[in-house]
């Protein structure tokens, strides 16, 4: 049991570090790179972002170790404690001190999400039983939520842009987890069974699209406004779609259902508290200034290459 707890907490700490480094790199990119593959292309050439990806790989290794010795119902709630590491670390790096509101919001999200996952304890089911009709319905529902979140992203301002982008990202990544389960279930049948399944190719599309959405969410605002929503939406979508397609069951009854609902409610309230806090607004303003500076440097560089003075530079 000690190995399970330490490995799960190690995974959470590494996921936290990975998120902080990736958001730090992505938040400095100019606004015209949002939802553009240029964002990922530029990030791939930044050591800070690549280090974050490396930490994420290490985190998955810790997660696999924890799952090898313990049940998912114990491991996953411990991993979501990454929020307790990630949000304070991100604020520290940006020179912003968290107040009572931010700490309460962070603990509410982490504790509520952990409680919901621990009490619902989804399990069972068979990924091989799903037919095409339910798959198409699930795909349509996921696409509707993701598109709706992106439409809302266009109309909101401030840190809420990061949250709605993160909602789209978490929805896609939750569906990606379901596709991964389906693909893994086919592996014992051989390479041809995996290669001939359309879910395998949709898994690749969802993984790549999810990466772009996550990095775009990181670019839009503070880590607390994005990672909390991603960590909430991803398991919720995975559980709901898994229960619909594979017949996975949830633990219900008194008092489990009350604790699950209370955990979800605490998570939502924590996200609202963080998004409306002064510290998150201050972090967002700092990110905007960094993005504007990056855009100005890029404009100056292009003007110099083209032999034209930039309007913001002194005349020669």
Short mmCIF file of C-alpha atoms in Angstrom, two decimals:
data_model
loop_
_atom_site.label_atom_id
_atom_site.label_comp_id
_atom_site.label_asym_id
_atom_site.label_seq_id
_atom_site.Cartn_x
_atom_site.Cartn_y
_atom_site.Cartn_z
CA UNK A 1 0.00 0.00 0.00
CA UNK A 2 2.92 2.35 0.74
CA UNK A 3 4.19 1.82 -2.81
CA UNK A 4 0.77 2.68 -4.24
CA UNK A 5 0.45 5.91 -2.24
CA UNK A 6 4.00 7.09 -2.89
CA UNK A 7 3.83 6.26 -6.61
CA UNK A 8 0.45 7.98 -7.00
CA UNK A 9 1.65 11.09 -5.15
CA UNK A 10 4.82 11.02 -7.26
CA UNK A 11 2.67 10.93 -10.38
CA UNK A 12 0.62 13.84 -9.09
CA UNK A 13 3.73 15.90 -8.32
CA UNK A 14 5.21 15.20 -11.76
CA UNK A 15 1.92 16.01 -13.49
CA UNK A 16 1.89 19.28 -11.55
CA UNK A 17 5.40 20.17 -12.62
CA UNK A 18 4.62 19.22 -16.20
CA UNK A 19 1.55 21.45 -16.25
CA UNK A 20 3.40 24.39 -14.71
CA UNK A 21 6.26 24.22 -17.22
CA UNK A 22 3.98 23.75 -20.23
CA UNK A 23 1.71 26.61 -19.17
CA UNK A 24 4.70 28.84 -18.49
CA UNK A 25 5.96 28.27 -22.03
CA UNK A 26 2.56 28.43 -23.76
CA UNK A 27 1.38 31.55 -21.93
CA UNK A 28 4.19 33.58 -23.49
CA UNK A 29 3.08 32.88 -27.06
CA UNK A 30 1.22 35.64 -28.95
CA UNK A 31 -2.56 35.64 -29.36
CA UNK A 32 -2.56 34.77 -33.06
CA UNK A 33 -1.21 31.30 -32.24
CA UNK A 34 -4.30 30.20 -30.29
CA UNK A 35 -5.78 27.02 -31.80
CA UNK A 36 -3.00 27.08 -34.39
CA UNK A 37 -0.44 24.37 -35.04
CA UNK A 38 2.14 27.12 -35.03
CA UNK A 39 1.70 27.16 -31.26
CA UNK A 40 2.75 23.52 -30.90
CA UNK A 41 5.53 23.96 -33.47
CA UNK A 42 7.06 26.84 -31.53
CA UNK A 43 6.61 25.06 -28.21
CA UNK A 44 8.43 22.00 -29.52
CA UNK A 45 11.53 24.16 -29.89
CA UNK A 46 11.42 25.45 -26.31
CA UNK A 47 13.42 23.55 -23.71
CA UNK A 48 11.02 24.56 -20.93
CA UNK A 49 8.04 22.99 -22.71
CA UNK A 50 9.95 19.85 -23.72
CA UNK A 51 11.02 19.43 -20.09
CA UNK A 52 7.35 19.61 -19.12
CA UNK A 53 6.53 16.85 -21.60
CA UNK A 54 9.36 14.78 -20.15
CA UNK A 55 7.93 15.21 -16.65
CA UNK A 56 4.53 14.08 -17.95
CA UNK A 57 6.15 10.89 -19.28
CA UNK A 58 7.72 10.27 -15.87
CA UNK A 59 4.31 10.90 -14.28
CA UNK A 60 2.71 8.23 -16.46
CA UNK A 61 5.43 5.84 -15.34
CA UNK A 62 4.60 6.52 -11.69
CA UNK A 63 0.91 6.11 -12.49
CA UNK A 64 1.52 2.73 -14.14
CA UNK A 65 3.55 1.62 -11.10
CA UNK A 66 0.76 2.66 -8.75
CA UNK A 67 -1.88 0.87 -10.81
CA UNK A 68 0.25 -2.28 -10.86
CA UNK A 69 -0.04 -2.53 -7.07
CA UNK A 70 -3.35 -0.82 -6.32
CA UNK A 71 -6.87 -0.22 -7.65
CA UNK A 72 -7.83 2.74 -9.83
CA UNK A 73 -10.33 3.84 -7.16
CA UNK A 74 -7.37 4.60 -4.86
CA UNK A 75 -4.79 5.79 -7.39
CA UNK A 76 -6.88 8.32 -9.33
CA UNK A 77 -8.07 10.35 -6.30
CA UNK A 78 -4.46 10.62 -5.11
CA UNK A 79 -3.24 11.77 -8.53
CA UNK A 80 -5.76 14.63 -8.72
CA UNK A 81 -3.99 16.08 -5.69
CA UNK A 82 -1.60 17.45 -8.33
CA UNK A 83 -3.72 20.60 -8.12
CA UNK A 84 -2.45 21.23 -4.59
CA UNK A 85 1.09 21.25 -6.01
CA UNK A 86 0.49 22.88 -9.39
CA UNK A 87 -1.53 25.98 -8.53
CA UNK A 88 0.69 27.29 -5.69
CA UNK A 89 3.84 26.51 -7.70
CA UNK A 90 2.51 28.35 -10.75
CA UNK A 91 1.57 31.38 -8.63
CA UNK A 92 4.99 31.34 -6.99
CA UNK A 93 6.79 31.35 -10.33
CA UNK A 94 4.70 34.32 -11.44
CA UNK A 95 5.38 36.24 -8.20
CA UNK A 96 1.74 36.17 -7.04
CA UNK A 97 0.77 35.19 -3.49
CA UNK A 98 -2.34 33.06 -3.01
CA UNK A 99 -4.87 34.31 -0.49
CA UNK A 100 -7.51 32.47 1.50
CA UNK A 101 -9.96 32.47 -1.44
CA UNK A 102 -7.42 30.84 -3.78
CA UNK A 103 -6.37 28.21 -1.23
CA UNK A 104 -9.98 27.33 -0.42
CA UNK A 105 -10.81 27.12 -4.11
CA UNK A 106 -7.81 24.90 -4.83
CA UNK A 107 -8.58 22.54 -1.94
CA UNK A 108 -12.27 22.47 -2.90
CA UNK A 109 -11.45 21.38 -6.46
CA UNK A 110 -8.86 18.79 -5.43
CA UNK A 111 -10.85 17.43 -2.49
CA UNK A 112 -14.19 17.48 -4.29
CA UNK A 113 -12.82 15.73 -7.35
CA UNK A 114 -10.99 13.13 -5.25
CA UNK A 115 -14.16 12.47 -3.22
CA UNK A 116 -16.31 12.13 -6.33
CA UNK A 117 -13.91 9.66 -7.96
CA UNK A 118 -13.39 7.66 -4.79
CA UNK A 119 -17.10 7.26 -4.03
CA UNK A 120 -18.37 6.68 -7.58
CA UNK A 121 -15.66 4.08 -8.28
CA UNK A 122 -16.56 3.25 -11.88
CA UNK A 123 -15.64 -0.24 -12.97
CA UNK A 124 -16.59 -3.36 -14.87
CA UNK A 125 -17.96 -3.29 -18.38
CA UNK A 126 -16.56 -4.69 -21.62
CA UNK A 127 -15.07 -2.38 -24.28
CA UNK A 128 -15.71 -5.02 -26.92
CA UNK A 129 -19.50 -4.93 -26.51
CA UNK A 130 -20.16 -1.43 -27.89
CA UNK A 131 -21.91 -1.27 -31.26
CA UNK A 132 -21.62 1.40 -33.94
CA UNK A 133 -24.88 3.19 -33.07
CA UNK A 134 -23.94 4.00 -29.45
CA UNK A 135 -20.45 4.96 -30.58
CA UNK A 136 -21.87 7.51 -33.02
CA UNK A 137 -24.20 8.93 -30.36
CA UNK A 138 -21.30 9.27 -27.93
CA UNK A 139 -19.13 10.90 -30.58
CA UNK A 140 -21.91 13.35 -31.42
CA UNK A 141 -22.43 14.26 -27.75
CA UNK A 142 -18.71 14.79 -27.16
CA UNK A 143 -18.39 16.90 -30.31
CA UNK A 144 -21.40 19.01 -29.26
CA UNK A 145 -19.91 19.75 -25.83
CA UNK A 146 -16.47 20.54 -27.26
CA UNK A 147 -17.85 22.81 -29.99
CA UNK A 148 -20.19 24.51 -27.50
CA UNK A 149 -17.22 25.21 -25.21
CA UNK A 150 -15.24 26.70 -28.11
CA UNK A 151 -18.19 28.90 -29.11
CA UNK A 152 -18.45 30.15 -25.51
CA UNK A 153 -14.67 30.74 -25.52
CA UNK A 154 -15.12 33.25 -28.35
CA UNK A 155 -17.61 35.35 -26.38
CA UNK A 156 -16.11 35.40 -22.88
CA UNK A 157 -13.17 37.42 -21.59
CA UNK A 158 -10.39 37.15 -19.04
CA UNK A 159 -9.60 33.86 -17.33
CA UNK A 160 -12.88 32.36 -18.53
CA UNK A 161 -11.37 32.00 -21.99
CA UNK A 162 -8.85 29.57 -20.56
CA UNK A 163 -11.58 27.66 -18.71
CA UNK A 164 -13.82 27.18 -21.72
CA UNK A 165 -10.88 26.16 -23.89
CA UNK A 166 -9.94 23.73 -21.11
CA UNK A 167 -13.51 22.38 -21.10
CA UNK A 168 -13.15 21.53 -24.79
CA UNK A 169 -9.74 19.98 -24.10
CA UNK A 170 -10.94 17.92 -21.13
CA UNK A 171 -13.96 16.68 -23.10
CA UNK A 172 -11.79 15.51 -26.00
CA UNK A 173 -9.25 13.89 -23.68
CA UNK A 174 -12.00 12.13 -21.74
CA UNK A 175 -13.23 10.61 -24.99
CA UNK A 176 -9.63 9.80 -25.86
CA UNK A 177 -9.43 7.70 -22.68
CA UNK A 178 -12.48 5.73 -23.83
CA UNK A 179 -10.94 5.20 -27.27
CA UNK A 180 -7.71 4.05 -25.62
CA UNK A 181 -9.63 1.47 -23.55
CA UNK A 182 -11.26 0.18 -26.71
CA UNK A 183 -7.91 -0.06 -28.50
CA UNK A 184 -6.18 -1.81 -25.60
CA UNK A 185 -9.05 -4.34 -25.44
CA UNK A 186 -8.32 -5.32 -29.06
CA UNK A 187 -4.59 -5.87 -28.55
CA UNK A 188 -4.90 -9.54 -27.48
CA UNK A 189 -6.58 -10.20 -30.84
CA UNK A 190 -3.47 -9.17 -32.73
CA UNK A 191 -2.11 -6.32 -34.80
CA UNK A 192 -4.70 -6.63 -37.58
CA UNK A 193 -7.58 -6.29 -35.14
CA UNK A 194 -6.10 -3.03 -33.85
CA UNK A 195 -5.08 -1.68 -37.27
CA UNK A 196 -8.46 -2.42 -38.86
CA UNK A 197 -10.54 -0.69 -36.16
CA UNK A 198 -11.67 2.88 -36.84
CA UNK A 199 -11.39 3.63 -33.12
CA UNK A 200 -7.60 3.32 -33.41
CA UNK A 201 -7.39 6.14 -35.92
CA UNK A 202 -9.88 8.28 -34.06
CA UNK A 203 -7.70 7.77 -30.99
CA UNK A 204 -4.78 9.38 -32.85
CA UNK A 205 -6.98 12.30 -33.96
CA UNK A 206 -8.33 12.82 -30.43
CA UNK A 207 -4.83 12.67 -28.91
CA UNK A 208 -3.38 15.22 -31.32
CA UNK A 209 -6.43 17.49 -31.13
CA UNK A 210 -6.45 17.25 -27.35
CA UNK A 211 -2.79 18.29 -27.22
CA UNK A 212 -3.52 21.41 -29.27
CA UNK A 213 -6.54 22.31 -27.14
CA UNK A 214 -4.63 21.83 -23.88
CA UNK A 215 -1.74 24.01 -25.00
CA UNK A 216 -4.18 26.64 -26.28
CA UNK A 217 -5.91 26.60 -22.88
CA UNK A 218 -2.54 27.06 -21.17
CA UNK A 219 -1.83 29.99 -23.50
CA UNK A 220 -5.13 31.70 -22.65
CA UNK A 221 -4.75 32.19 -18.92
CA UNK A 222 -3.44 31.06 -15.51
CA UNK A 223 -2.89 27.37 -14.83
CA UNK A 224 -5.62 27.40 -12.16
CA UNK A 225 -8.21 28.42 -14.76
CA UNK A 226 -7.34 25.57 -17.12
CA UNK A 227 -5.94 22.56 -15.27
CA UNK A 228 -8.83 22.49 -12.78
CA UNK A 229 -11.36 22.27 -15.62
CA UNK A 230 -9.33 19.70 -17.57
CA UNK A 231 -8.90 17.50 -14.49
CA UNK A 232 -12.65 17.70 -13.87
CA UNK A 233 -14.00 17.30 -17.40
CA UNK A 234 -11.71 14.45 -18.42
CA UNK A 235 -12.81 11.85 -15.83
CA UNK A 236 -16.47 12.96 -15.96
CA UNK A 237 -16.61 12.46 -19.74
CA UNK A 238 -14.67 9.19 -19.54
CA UNK A 239 -16.97 7.80 -16.85
CA UNK A 240 -20.19 8.88 -18.57
CA UNK A 241 -19.17 7.61 -22.00
CA UNK A 242 -17.69 4.42 -20.55
CA UNK A 243 -20.91 3.69 -18.68
CA UNK A 244 -22.95 4.30 -21.84
CA UNK A 245 -20.80 2.31 -24.26
CA UNK A 246 -19.19 -0.41 -22.19
CA UNK A 247 -21.77 -0.94 -19.45
CA UNK A 248 -19.44 0.26 -16.69
CA UNK A 249 -21.19 0.62 -13.35
CA UNK A 250 -21.01 3.29 -10.68
CA UNK A 251 -21.35 2.72 -6.95
CA UNK A 252 -24.62 4.29 -5.87
CA UNK A 253 -26.77 4.41 -2.75
CA UNK A 254 -26.60 6.07 0.64
CA UNK A 255 -24.26 7.73 1.45
CA UNK A 256 -22.07 7.19 -1.64
CA UNK A 257 -24.27 9.08 -4.10
CA UNK A 258 -24.58 12.04 -1.74
CA UNK A 259 -20.79 12.16 -1.36
CA UNK A 260 -20.30 11.92 -5.13
CA UNK A 261 -22.73 14.76 -5.84
CA UNK A 262 -21.25 16.83 -3.01
CA UNK A 263 -17.77 16.27 -4.44
CA UNK A 264 -18.84 17.44 -7.89
CA UNK A 265 -20.55 20.49 -6.36
CA UNK A 266 -17.43 21.36 -4.35
CA UNK A 267 -15.33 21.06 -7.50
CA UNK A 268 -17.57 23.45 -9.44
CA UNK A 269 -17.65 25.95 -6.57
CA UNK A 270 -13.86 25.77 -6.29
CA UNK A 271 -13.44 26.53 -10.00
CA UNK A 272 -15.81 29.49 -9.71
CA UNK A 273 -13.94 30.80 -6.66
CA UNK A 274 -10.59 30.59 -8.44
CA UNK A 275 -11.81 32.16 -11.69
CA UNK A 276 -13.30 35.16 -9.89
CA UNK A 277 -10.36 35.75 -7.54
CA UNK A 278 -8.06 38.77 -7.65
CA UNK A 279 -4.93 36.57 -7.75
CA UNK A 280 -6.08 34.83 -10.93
CA UNK A 281 -6.88 38.21 -12.48
CA UNK A 282 -3.36 39.39 -11.61
CA UNK A 283 -1.83 36.26 -13.13
CA UNK A 284 -3.88 36.77 -16.27
CA UNK A 285 -2.71 40.37 -16.63
CA UNK A 286 0.91 39.23 -16.36
CA UNK A 287 0.38 36.58 -19.03
CA UNK A 288 -1.20 39.17 -21.33
CA UNK A 289 1.79 41.47 -20.91
CA UNK A 290 4.19 38.62 -21.72
CA UNK A 291 2.17 37.75 -24.83
CA UNK A 292 2.15 41.36 -25.98
CA UNK A 293 5.91 41.57 -25.48
CA UNK A 294 6.38 38.36 -27.49
CA UNK A 295 4.17 39.72 -30.27
CA UNK A 296 6.12 43.00 -30.33
CA UNK A 297 9.44 41.17 -30.53
CA UNK A 298 8.11 39.07 -33.40
CA UNK A 299 6.91 42.16 -35.25
CA UNK A 300 10.24 43.90 -34.77
CA UNK A 301 12.05 40.83 -36.05
CA UNK A 302 9.89 40.57 -39.16
CA UNK A 303 10.27 44.30 -39.85
CA UNK A 304 14.05 44.05 -39.59
CA UNK A 305 14.13 41.11 -41.98
CA UNK A 306 12.00 43.00 -44.47
CA UNK A 307 14.07 46.17 -44.14
CA UNK A 308 11.21 48.24 -42.70
CA UNK A 309 11.22 50.09 -39.38
CA UNK A 310 8.66 48.84 -36.89
CA UNK A 311 6.13 51.44 -35.79
CA UNK A 312 7.09 50.87 -32.15
CA UNK A 313 10.83 51.20 -32.77
CA UNK A 314 12.71 54.48 -32.94
CA UNK A 315 13.41 55.70 -36.49
CA UNK A 316 16.89 55.19 -37.81
#
